[in-house]
mmCIF file of C-alpha atoms in Angstrom:
data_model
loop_
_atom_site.group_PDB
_atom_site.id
_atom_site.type_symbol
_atom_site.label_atom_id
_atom_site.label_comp_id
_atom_site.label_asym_id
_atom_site.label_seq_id
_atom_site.Cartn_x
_atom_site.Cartn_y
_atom_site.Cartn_z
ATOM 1 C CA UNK A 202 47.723 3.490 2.728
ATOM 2 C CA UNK A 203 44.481 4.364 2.029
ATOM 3 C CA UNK A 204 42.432 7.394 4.257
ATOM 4 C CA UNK A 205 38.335 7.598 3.380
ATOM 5 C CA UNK A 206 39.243 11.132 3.990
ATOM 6 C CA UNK A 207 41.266 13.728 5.778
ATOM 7 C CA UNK A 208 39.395 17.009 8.064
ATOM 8 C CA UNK A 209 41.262 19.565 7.884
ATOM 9 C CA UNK A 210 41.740 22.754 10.138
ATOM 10 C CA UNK A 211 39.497 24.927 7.749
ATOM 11 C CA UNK A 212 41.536 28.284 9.479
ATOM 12 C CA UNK A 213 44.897 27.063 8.883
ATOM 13 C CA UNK A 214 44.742 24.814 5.631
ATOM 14 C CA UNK A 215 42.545 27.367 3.833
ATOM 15 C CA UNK A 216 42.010 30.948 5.699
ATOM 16 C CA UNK A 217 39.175 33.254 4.335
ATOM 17 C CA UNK A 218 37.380 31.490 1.845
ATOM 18 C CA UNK A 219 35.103 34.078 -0.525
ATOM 19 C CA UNK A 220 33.060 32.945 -2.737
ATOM 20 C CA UNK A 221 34.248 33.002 -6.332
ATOM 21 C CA UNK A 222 30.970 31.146 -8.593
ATOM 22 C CA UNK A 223 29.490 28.410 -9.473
ATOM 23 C CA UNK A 224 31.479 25.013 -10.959
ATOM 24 C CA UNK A 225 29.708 22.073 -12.501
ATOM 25 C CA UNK A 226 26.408 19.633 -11.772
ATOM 26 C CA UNK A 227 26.809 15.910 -11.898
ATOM 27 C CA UNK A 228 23.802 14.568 -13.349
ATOM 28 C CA UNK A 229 22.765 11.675 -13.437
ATOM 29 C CA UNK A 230 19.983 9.486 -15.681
ATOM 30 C CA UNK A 231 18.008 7.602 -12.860
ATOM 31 C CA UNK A 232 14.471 6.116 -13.802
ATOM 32 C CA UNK A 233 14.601 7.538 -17.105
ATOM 33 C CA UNK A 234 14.774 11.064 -14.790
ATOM 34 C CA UNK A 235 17.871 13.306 -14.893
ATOM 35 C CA UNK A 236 18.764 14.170 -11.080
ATOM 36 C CA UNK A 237 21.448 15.880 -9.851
ATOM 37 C CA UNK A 238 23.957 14.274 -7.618
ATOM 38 C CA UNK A 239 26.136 17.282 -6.603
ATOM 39 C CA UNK A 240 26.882 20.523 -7.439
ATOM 40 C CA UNK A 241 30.352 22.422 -6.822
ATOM 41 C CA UNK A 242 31.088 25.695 -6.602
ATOM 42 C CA UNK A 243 34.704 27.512 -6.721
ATOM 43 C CA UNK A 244 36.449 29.355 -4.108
ATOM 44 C CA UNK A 245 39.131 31.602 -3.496
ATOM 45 C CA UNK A 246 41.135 31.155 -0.678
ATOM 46 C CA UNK A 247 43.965 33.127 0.776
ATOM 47 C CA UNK A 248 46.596 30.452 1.776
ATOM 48 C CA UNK A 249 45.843 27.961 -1.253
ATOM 49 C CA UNK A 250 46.960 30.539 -3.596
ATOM 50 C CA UNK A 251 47.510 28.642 -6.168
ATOM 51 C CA UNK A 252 44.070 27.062 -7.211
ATOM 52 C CA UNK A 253 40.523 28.203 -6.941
ATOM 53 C CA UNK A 254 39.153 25.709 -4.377
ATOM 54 C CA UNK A 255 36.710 23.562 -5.444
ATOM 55 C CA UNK A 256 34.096 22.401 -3.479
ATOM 56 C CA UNK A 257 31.776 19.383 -3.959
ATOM 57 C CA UNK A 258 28.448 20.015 -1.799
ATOM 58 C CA UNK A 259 25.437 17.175 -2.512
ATOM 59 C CA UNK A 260 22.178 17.735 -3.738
ATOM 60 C CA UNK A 261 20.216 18.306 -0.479
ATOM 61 C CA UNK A 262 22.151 21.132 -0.186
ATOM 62 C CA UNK A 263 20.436 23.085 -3.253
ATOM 63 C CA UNK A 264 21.414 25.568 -4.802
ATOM 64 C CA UNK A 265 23.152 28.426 -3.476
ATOM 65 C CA UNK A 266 23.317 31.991 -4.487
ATOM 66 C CA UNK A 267 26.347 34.328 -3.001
ATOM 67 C CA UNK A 268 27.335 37.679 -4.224
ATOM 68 C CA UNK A 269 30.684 37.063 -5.903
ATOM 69 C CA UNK A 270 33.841 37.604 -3.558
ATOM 70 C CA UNK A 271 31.173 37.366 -0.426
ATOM 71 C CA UNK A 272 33.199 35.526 2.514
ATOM 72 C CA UNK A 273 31.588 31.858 3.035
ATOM 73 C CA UNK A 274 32.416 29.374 4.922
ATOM 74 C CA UNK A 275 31.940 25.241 4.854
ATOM 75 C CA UNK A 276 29.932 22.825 6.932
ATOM 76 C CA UNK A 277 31.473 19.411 7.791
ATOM 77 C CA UNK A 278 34.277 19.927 4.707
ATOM 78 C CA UNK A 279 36.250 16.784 4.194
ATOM 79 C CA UNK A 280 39.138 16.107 1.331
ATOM 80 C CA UNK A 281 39.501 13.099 -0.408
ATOM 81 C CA UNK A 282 42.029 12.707 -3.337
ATOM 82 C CA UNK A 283 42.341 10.790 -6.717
ATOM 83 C CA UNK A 284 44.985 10.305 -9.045
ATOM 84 C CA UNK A 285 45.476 11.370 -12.886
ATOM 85 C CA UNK A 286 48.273 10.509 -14.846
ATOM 86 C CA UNK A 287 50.289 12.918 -17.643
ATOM 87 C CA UNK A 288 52.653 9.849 -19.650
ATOM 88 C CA UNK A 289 54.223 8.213 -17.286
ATOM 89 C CA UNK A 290 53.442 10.172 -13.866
ATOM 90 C CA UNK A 291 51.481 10.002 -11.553
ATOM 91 C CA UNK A 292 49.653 13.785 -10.044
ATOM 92 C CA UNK A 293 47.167 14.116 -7.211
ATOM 93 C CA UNK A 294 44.078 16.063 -7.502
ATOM 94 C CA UNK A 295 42.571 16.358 -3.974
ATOM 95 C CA UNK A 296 38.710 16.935 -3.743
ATOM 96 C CA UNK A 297 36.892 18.555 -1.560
ATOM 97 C CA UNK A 298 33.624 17.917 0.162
ATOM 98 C CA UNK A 299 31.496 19.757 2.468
ATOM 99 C CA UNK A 300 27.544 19.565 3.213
ATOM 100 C CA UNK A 301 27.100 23.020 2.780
ATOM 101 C CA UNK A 302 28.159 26.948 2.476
ATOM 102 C CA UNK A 303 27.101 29.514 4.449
ATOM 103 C CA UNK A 304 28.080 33.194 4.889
ATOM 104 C CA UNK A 305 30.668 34.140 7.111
ATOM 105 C CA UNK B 76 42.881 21.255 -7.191
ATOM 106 C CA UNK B 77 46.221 20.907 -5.748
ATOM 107 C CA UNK B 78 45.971 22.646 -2.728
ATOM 108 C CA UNK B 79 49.769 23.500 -2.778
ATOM 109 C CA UNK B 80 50.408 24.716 0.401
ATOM 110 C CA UNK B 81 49.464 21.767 2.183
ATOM 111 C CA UNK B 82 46.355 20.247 4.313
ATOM 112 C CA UNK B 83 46.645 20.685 7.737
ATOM 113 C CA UNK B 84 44.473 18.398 9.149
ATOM 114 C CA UNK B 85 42.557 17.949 12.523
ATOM 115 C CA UNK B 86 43.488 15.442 13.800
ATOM 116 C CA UNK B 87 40.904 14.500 16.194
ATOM 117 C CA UNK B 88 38.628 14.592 13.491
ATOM 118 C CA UNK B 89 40.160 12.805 10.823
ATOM 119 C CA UNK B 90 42.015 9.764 12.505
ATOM 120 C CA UNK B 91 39.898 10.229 16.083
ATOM 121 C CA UNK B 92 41.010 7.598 18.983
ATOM 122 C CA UNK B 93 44.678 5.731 17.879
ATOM 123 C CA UNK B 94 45.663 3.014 19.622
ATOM 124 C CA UNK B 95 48.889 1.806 19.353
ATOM 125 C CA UNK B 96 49.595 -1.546 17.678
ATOM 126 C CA UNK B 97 53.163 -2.137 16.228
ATOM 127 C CA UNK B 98 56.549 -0.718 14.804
ATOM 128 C CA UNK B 99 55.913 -1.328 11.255
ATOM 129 C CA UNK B 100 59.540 -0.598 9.650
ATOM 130 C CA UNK B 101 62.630 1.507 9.766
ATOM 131 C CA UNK B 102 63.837 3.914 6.505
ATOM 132 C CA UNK B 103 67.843 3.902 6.373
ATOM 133 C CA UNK B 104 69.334 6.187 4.977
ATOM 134 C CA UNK B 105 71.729 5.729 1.669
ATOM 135 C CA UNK B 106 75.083 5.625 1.368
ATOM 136 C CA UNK B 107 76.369 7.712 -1.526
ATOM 137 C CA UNK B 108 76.993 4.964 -3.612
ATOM 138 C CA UNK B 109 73.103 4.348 -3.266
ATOM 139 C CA UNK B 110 73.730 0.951 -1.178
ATOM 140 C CA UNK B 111 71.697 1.222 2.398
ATOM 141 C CA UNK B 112 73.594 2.585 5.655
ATOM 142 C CA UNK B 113 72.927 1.374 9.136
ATOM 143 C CA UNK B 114 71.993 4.635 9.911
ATOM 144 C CA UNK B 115 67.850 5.032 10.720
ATOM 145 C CA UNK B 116 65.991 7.829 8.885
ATOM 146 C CA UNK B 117 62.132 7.432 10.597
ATOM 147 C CA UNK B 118 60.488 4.704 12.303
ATOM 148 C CA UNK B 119 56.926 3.736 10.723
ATOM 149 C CA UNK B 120 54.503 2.956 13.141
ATOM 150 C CA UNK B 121 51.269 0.902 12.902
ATOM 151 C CA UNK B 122 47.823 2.683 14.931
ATOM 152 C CA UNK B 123 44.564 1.828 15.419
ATOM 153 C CA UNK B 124 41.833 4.319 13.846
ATOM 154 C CA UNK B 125 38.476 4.725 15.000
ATOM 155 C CA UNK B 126 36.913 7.293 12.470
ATOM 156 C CA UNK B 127 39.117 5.687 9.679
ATOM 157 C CA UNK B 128 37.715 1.991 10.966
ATOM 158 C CA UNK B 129 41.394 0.232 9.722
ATOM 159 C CA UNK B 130 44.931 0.791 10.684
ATOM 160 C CA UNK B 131 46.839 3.862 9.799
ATOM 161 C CA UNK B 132 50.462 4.132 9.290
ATOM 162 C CA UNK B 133 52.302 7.144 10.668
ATOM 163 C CA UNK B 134 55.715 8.313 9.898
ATOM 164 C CA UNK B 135 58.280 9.693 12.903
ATOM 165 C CA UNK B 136 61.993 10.817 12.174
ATOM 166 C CA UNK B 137 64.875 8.797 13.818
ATOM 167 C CA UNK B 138 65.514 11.699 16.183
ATOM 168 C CA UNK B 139 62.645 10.841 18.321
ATOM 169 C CA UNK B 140 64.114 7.986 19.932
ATOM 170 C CA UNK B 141 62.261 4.026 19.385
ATOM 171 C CA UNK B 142 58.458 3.900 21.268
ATOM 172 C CA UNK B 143 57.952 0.867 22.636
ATOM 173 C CA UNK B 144 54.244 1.317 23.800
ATOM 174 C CA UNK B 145 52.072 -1.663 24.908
ATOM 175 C CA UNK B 146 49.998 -2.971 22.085
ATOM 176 C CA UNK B 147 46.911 -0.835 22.404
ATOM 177 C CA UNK B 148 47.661 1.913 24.373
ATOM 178 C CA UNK B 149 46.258 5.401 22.977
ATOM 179 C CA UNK B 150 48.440 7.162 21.626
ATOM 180 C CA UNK B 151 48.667 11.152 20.298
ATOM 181 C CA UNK B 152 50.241 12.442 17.128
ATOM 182 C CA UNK B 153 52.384 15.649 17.811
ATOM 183 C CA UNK B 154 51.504 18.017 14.521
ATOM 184 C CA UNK B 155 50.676 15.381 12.239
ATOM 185 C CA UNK B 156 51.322 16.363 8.458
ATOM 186 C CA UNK B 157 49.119 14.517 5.774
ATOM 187 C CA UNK B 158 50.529 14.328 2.136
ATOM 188 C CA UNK B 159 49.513 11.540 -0.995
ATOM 189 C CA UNK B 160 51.927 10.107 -2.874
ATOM 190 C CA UNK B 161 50.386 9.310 -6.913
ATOM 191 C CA UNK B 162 51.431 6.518 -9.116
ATOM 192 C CA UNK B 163 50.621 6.153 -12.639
ATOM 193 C CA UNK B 164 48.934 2.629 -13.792
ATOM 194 C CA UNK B 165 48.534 1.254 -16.684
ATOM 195 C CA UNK B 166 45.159 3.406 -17.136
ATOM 196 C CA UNK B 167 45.255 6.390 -14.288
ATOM 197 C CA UNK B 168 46.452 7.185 -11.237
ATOM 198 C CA UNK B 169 46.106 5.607 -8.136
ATOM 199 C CA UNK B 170 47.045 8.024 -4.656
ATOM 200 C CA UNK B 171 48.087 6.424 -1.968
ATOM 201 C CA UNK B 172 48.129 9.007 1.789
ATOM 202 C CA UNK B 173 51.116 9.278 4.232
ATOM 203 C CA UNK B 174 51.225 11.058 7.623
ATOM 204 C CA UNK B 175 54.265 11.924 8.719
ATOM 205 C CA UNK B 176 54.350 13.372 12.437
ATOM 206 C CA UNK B 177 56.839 15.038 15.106
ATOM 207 C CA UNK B 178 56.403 12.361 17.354
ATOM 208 C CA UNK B 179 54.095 10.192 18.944
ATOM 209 C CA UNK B 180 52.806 10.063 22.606
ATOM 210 C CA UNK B 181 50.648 8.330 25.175
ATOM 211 C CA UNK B 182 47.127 10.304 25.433
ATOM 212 C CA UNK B 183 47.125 12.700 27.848
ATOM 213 C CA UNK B 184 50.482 13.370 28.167
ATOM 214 C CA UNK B 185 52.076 16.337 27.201
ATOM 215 C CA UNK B 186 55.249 16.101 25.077
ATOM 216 C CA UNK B 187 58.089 14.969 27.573
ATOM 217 C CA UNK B 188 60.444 18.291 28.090
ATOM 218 C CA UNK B 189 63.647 17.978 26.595
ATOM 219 C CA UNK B 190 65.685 16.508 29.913
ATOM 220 C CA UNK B 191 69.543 17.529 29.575
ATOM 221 C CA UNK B 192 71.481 14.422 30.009
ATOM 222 C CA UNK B 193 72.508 13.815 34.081
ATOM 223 C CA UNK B 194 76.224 12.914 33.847
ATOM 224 C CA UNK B 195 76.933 11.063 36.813
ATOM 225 C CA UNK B 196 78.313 12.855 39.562
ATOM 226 C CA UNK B 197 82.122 12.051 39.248
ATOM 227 C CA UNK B 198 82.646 11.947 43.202
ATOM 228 C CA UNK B 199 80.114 9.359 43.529
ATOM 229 C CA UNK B 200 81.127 5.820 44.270
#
């Protein structure tokens, strides 16, 4: 079935997030203007091991400026997921969204 | 990302009020010889989501015996465990979410404590 998106417990899904850098900014070409849609930044959490977490935050959020490894935390996060295919299978690569960072 | 070690979600937030609409199917389990047994692995059930504005599906092993709730009566999901499932196209990926759960009860109540079976009293009659 389809979910717009899941909320998870931020203290049991992800733990102490700190704050690891900055990620990319979606751009966009609107009026012959470049604006930016979002920005993400990557985190390092210490239950989801595995990855960096990524997190999406949109442009009225600006831009924010943490020392590296300073504990943050997210406003209103959200996941959402898409799929990408290696040959013939299928993989999930979840995204998440929040409104904002703030310190800890 | 992949977030391996799970999402757990909240589930007020994500799925808000569920109302309960229908038994959607029953998983058997398969015989060794890969035909289907009679034997039930989960019950699916069909509920009514408010912050997800459609119907949700939600997955409860066969342990938990069959709920026959009245058709929209609110419901609660006991520790309910989100996971996608992906399947390549002919261009991409599409993901598809499951939520599989310990069990499923009216709101408000707690979960029913395990009641040891009441053999009847053998001097009754």
């Amino acid at each position: 079935m389809e979910l717009k998106y899941v909320i998870p417990n931020m203290e049991q899904t992800f733990g102490n997030l700190e704050y690891a850098g900055e990620g990319k900014v979606e751009q966009r070409r609107i009026n012959g203007r470049m604006t930016t849609l979002s920005r993400s930044y990557n985190l390092y959490s210490d239950v989801q091991r595995a990855d960096d977490i990524e997190v999406i935050l949109p442009n009225e959020a600006g831009e924010k400026f943490f020392e590296h490894e300073e504990k943050v935390k997210l406003v209103n996060a959200r996941i959402t997921a898409e799929g990408y295919k290696i040959g013939d299978r299928g993989f999930t690569n979840y995204k998440l969204h929040a409104d904002d960072i703030v310190k800890a | 990302m992949r977030l391996a070690q799970g999402i757990i979600i909240d589930k007020e937030k994500t799925f808000g009020l569920l109302k309960f609409s229908a038994l959607r199917r029953e998983v058997f389990l398969q015989n060794e010889d890969g035909t289907v047994s009679s034997e039930v692995k989960e019950r699916t059930y069909d509920l009514k989501s408010r912050e997800q504005g459609r119907m949700i599906q939600v997955s409860i092993p066969a342990s938990i015996p069959l709920k026959e709730f009245d058709y929209n009566a609110e419901v609660e999901m006991i520790n309910p465990v989100a996971d996608t499932v992906a399947n390549a196209t002919f261009r991409g990926a599409d993901v598809d979410w499951f939520i599989k759960a310990e069990d499923l009860v009216l709101k408000g109540q707690q979960k029913p404590p395990q009641k040891p079976k009441k053999e009847p009293a053998e001097d009754e009659k």
